[in-house]
Short mmCIF file of C-alpha atoms in Angstrom, two decimals:
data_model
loop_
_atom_site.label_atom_id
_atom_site.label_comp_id
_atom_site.label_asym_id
_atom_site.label_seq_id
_atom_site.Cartn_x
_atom_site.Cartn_y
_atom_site.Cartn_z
CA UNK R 2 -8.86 10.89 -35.67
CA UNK R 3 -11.61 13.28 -34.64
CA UNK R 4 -14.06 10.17 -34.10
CA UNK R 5 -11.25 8.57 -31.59
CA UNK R 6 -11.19 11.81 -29.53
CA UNK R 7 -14.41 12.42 -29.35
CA UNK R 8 -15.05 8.49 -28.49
CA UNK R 9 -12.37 8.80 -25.57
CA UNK R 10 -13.75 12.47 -24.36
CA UNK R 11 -17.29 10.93 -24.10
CA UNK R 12 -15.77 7.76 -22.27
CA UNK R 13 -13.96 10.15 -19.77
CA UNK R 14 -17.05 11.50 -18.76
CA UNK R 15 -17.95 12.03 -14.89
CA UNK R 16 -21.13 9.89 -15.63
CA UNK R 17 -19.12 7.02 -15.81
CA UNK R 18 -17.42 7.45 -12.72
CA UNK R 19 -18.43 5.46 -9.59
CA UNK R 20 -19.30 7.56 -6.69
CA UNK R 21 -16.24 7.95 -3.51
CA UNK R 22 -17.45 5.79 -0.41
CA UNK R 23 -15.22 7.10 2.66
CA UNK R 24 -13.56 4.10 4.26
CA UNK R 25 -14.56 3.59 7.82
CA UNK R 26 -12.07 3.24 10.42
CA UNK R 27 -12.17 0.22 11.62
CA UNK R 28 -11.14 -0.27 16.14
CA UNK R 29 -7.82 -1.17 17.01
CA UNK R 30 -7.16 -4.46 18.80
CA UNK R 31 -5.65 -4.99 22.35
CA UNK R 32 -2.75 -6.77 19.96
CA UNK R 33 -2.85 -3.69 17.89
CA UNK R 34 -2.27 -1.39 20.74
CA UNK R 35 0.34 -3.65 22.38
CA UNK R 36 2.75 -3.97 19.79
CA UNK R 37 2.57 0.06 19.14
CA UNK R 38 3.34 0.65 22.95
CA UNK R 39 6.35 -1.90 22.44
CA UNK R 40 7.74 0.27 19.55
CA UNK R 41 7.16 3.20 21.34
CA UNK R 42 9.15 1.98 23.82
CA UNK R 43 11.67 0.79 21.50
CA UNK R 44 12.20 4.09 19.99
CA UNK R 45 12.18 5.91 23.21
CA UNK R 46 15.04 3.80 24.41
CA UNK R 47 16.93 3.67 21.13
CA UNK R 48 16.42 7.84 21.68
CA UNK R 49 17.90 7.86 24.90
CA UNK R 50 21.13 5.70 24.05
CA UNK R 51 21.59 7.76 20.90
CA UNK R 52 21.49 11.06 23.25
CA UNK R 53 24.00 9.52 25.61
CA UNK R 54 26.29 8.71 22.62
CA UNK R 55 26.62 11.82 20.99
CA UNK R 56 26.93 13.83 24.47
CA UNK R 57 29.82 11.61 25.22
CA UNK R 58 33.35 14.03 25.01
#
């Protein structure tokens, strides 16, 4: 039992570990950016008709 810990404590060992590369953003498209102003849009609209439906009396 003491074998099988120590074989998993050795295997756990930061050596072993591969090194974090930071992902790199990559530019948005024109296609990108015109679907995000649609939602935008979308929400901004679906905003304004839920503000004019709970102001109702």
């Amino acid at each position: 039992m003491r074998i099988l810990a120590l074989v998993f404590s050795l295997m756990a060992m930061p050596v072993w570990a591969s090194s974090f590369d930071r992902p790199i953003p990559q530019a948005q498209s024109a296609t990108a950016e015109f679907w995000f102003a649609v939602g935008s849009l979308g929400l901004i609209a679906a905003l304004y008709l839920v503000h004019r439906l709970v102001s109702r009396k």
